[in-house]
């Protein structure tokens, strides 16, 4: 949808200050036809926590970044889980947890897959292939924001 792409471009420019003249929209089951080291910015706002392929998507995103490029993501936070479920975030993916159905009924209309992350869990997922430049809570601690860069 051209209108939605224009909204996405404007959002990227407003929030990151980067030019968004060319956007790549991709899905986990579609190959990325982007050569390595060509992207200024990979942006995912509240999407990646809905796929069990988050690590492989982020690894490919980091491979596609220019040397000074960055990957910015926003995912469900561990504090969101703890507030809604009354227990600490489990080490395992949430979809394997006994309260996953309750979590999705309270929180999530996608519901087939979702996970939540704290600093340690996100670092364990991405540090094999990326450098975490910043990680912090946003949106009243509901979400975890992360900025990744290529490893030197």
Coordinates of C-alpha atoms in Angstrom, one line a residue:
X1 CA 0.0 0.0 0.0
X2 CA 1.7 3.2 -1.1
X3 CA 0.1 5.3 1.6
X4 CA 1.3 3.0 4.4
X5 CA 4.8 3.0 2.9
X6 CA 4.8 6.8 3.0
X7 CA 3.7 6.7 6.6
X8 CA 6.5 4.3 7.3
X9 CA 9.0 6.6 5.5
X10 CA 7.8 9.6 7.5
X11 CA 8.1 7.7 10.8
X12 CA 11.6 6.6 10.1
X13 CA 12.7 10.1 9.2
X14 CA 11.0 11.6 12.3
X15 CA 12.2 9.1 14.8
X16 CA 15.7 8.3 13.5
X17 CA 16.7 11.4 11.4
X18 CA 17.7 9.1 8.6
X19 CA 16.6 9.3 5.0
X20 CA 14.0 6.8 4.1
X21 CA 13.7 7.3 0.4
X22 CA 14.0 3.6 -0.2
X23 CA 12.3 1.1 2.0
X24 CA 12.6 -2.7 2.0
X25 CA 9.6 -4.6 3.3
X26 CA 10.3 -8.3 4.0
X27 CA 8.7 -11.3 5.6
X28 CA 10.4 -14.2 7.3
X29 CA 9.4 -16.6 4.5
X30 CA 10.6 -14.4 1.7
X31 CA 14.3 -14.1 0.8
X32 CA 16.0 -10.7 1.1
X33 CA 17.2 -9.4 -2.2
X34 CA 19.5 -6.9 -0.6
X35 CA 23.3 -7.2 -1.0
X36 CA 25.3 -7.2 2.2
X37 CA 26.3 -3.8 3.6
X38 CA 23.7 -1.7 1.7
X39 CA 21.1 -0.7 4.4
X40 CA 21.4 2.5 6.5
X41 CA 18.7 1.4 8.8
X42 CA 16.7 -1.8 9.6
X43 CA 13.6 -0.8 11.6
X44 CA 11.1 -3.2 13.3
X45 CA 8.4 -1.7 15.5
X46 CA 6.5 -4.3 17.5
X47 CA 6.8 -7.1 15.0
X48 CA 9.7 -9.4 15.7
X49 CA 8.4 -10.7 19.0
X50 CA 5.7 -12.4 16.9
X51 CA 8.1 -14.7 15.0
X52 CA 10.2 -17.7 16.2
X53 CA 12.7 -16.6 13.5
X54 CA 13.7 -13.4 15.3
X55 CA 17.4 -14.4 15.6
X56 CA 17.8 -15.3 11.9
X57 CA 15.9 -12.2 10.8
X58 CA 18.1 -9.9 12.9
X59 CA 21.3 -11.7 11.8
X60 CA 20.4 -11.1 8.2
X61 CA 19.4 -7.5 9.0
X62 CA 22.8 -6.9 10.6
X63 CA 24.6 -8.4 7.6
X64 CA 22.8 -6.0 5.3
X65 CA 23.8 -2.9 7.3
X66 CA 26.4 -0.5 6.0
X67 CA 29.4 -0.2 8.3
X68 CA 27.7 2.8 10.1
X69 CA 24.2 1.5 9.8
X70 CA 22.0 0.5 12.6
X71 CA 19.2 -1.9 13.5
X72 CA 16.4 -0.6 15.7
X73 CA 13.8 -2.8 17.2
X74 CA 11.0 -2.6 19.7
X75 CA 9.7 -5.8 21.3
X76 CA 7.6 -6.8 24.3
X77 CA 9.4 -6.4 27.5
X78 CA 9.9 -8.7 30.5
X79 CA 8.3 -6.1 32.7
X80 CA 5.1 -6.3 30.6
X81 CA 5.0 -10.1 31.1
X82 CA 5.7 -9.7 34.9
X83 CA 3.0 -7.1 35.4
X84 CA 0.4 -9.0 33.4
X85 CA 1.2 -12.5 34.6
X86 CA 2.5 -11.8 38.1
X87 CA 5.7 -13.9 37.7
X88 CA 9.2 -13.3 36.3
X89 CA 9.8 -13.8 32.6
X90 CA 10.7 -17.4 31.9
X91 CA 14.0 -18.3 30.3
X92 CA 12.3 -20.3 27.6
X93 CA 10.2 -18.8 24.8
X94 CA 6.8 -17.8 26.0
X95 CA 4.9 -20.0 23.6
X96 CA 6.3 -23.0 25.5
X97 CA 5.1 -21.6 28.9
X98 CA 2.0 -23.0 30.5
X99 CA 0.4 -19.5 30.7
X100 CA 1.0 -18.7 27.1
X101 CA -2.7 -18.9 26.2
X102 CA -3.6 -16.6 29.1
X103 CA -0.9 -14.2 28.0
X104 CA -2.2 -14.0 24.5
X105 CA -5.9 -13.6 25.6
X106 CA -4.8 -10.7 27.9
X107 CA -2.4 -9.0 25.6
X108 CA -2.0 -10.1 22.1
X109 CA -4.4 -10.4 19.2
X110 CA -1.8 -12.2 17.0
X111 CA -1.6 -15.0 19.5
X112 CA 0.1 -17.7 17.4
X113 CA 3.6 -16.8 18.6
X114 CA 4.9 -14.1 20.9
X115 CA 7.8 -13.6 23.2
X116 CA 9.1 -10.9 25.6
X117 CA 12.6 -9.8 26.3
X118 CA 14.7 -8.2 29.0
X119 CA 18.3 -7.0 28.6
X120 CA 19.8 -10.4 29.3
X121 CA 17.5 -12.3 27.0
X122 CA 17.9 -10.0 24.0
X123 CA 21.7 -9.9 24.5
X124 CA 21.9 -13.7 24.6
X125 CA 19.9 -13.8 21.3
X126 CA 21.9 -11.3 19.3
X127 CA 25.4 -11.0 20.7
X128 CA 26.7 -14.0 18.6
X129 CA 26.3 -11.8 15.5
X130 CA 25.7 -8.1 16.6
X131 CA 26.8 -5.5 19.0
X132 CA 24.1 -4.1 21.3
X133 CA 24.6 -0.3 21.3
X134 CA 21.6 0.6 23.4
X135 CA 18.9 -1.4 25.2
X136 CA 16.2 0.2 27.4
X137 CA 12.6 0.2 28.4
X138 CA 10.1 2.4 26.5
X139 CA 6.3 3.0 26.6
X140 CA 5.9 2.8 30.4
X141 CA 8.2 -0.3 30.4
X142 CA 5.8 -2.2 28.1
X143 CA 8.3 -2.4 25.4
X144 CA 12.1 -3.0 25.1
X145 CA 13.9 -0.8 22.6
X146 CA 17.2 -2.1 21.2
X147 CA 19.8 -0.6 18.8
X148 CA 22.1 -3.0 17.1
X149 CA 25.2 -2.5 15.0
X150 CA 27.6 -4.8 13.1
X151 CA 30.4 -6.3 15.1
X152 CA 33.7 -4.7 14.3

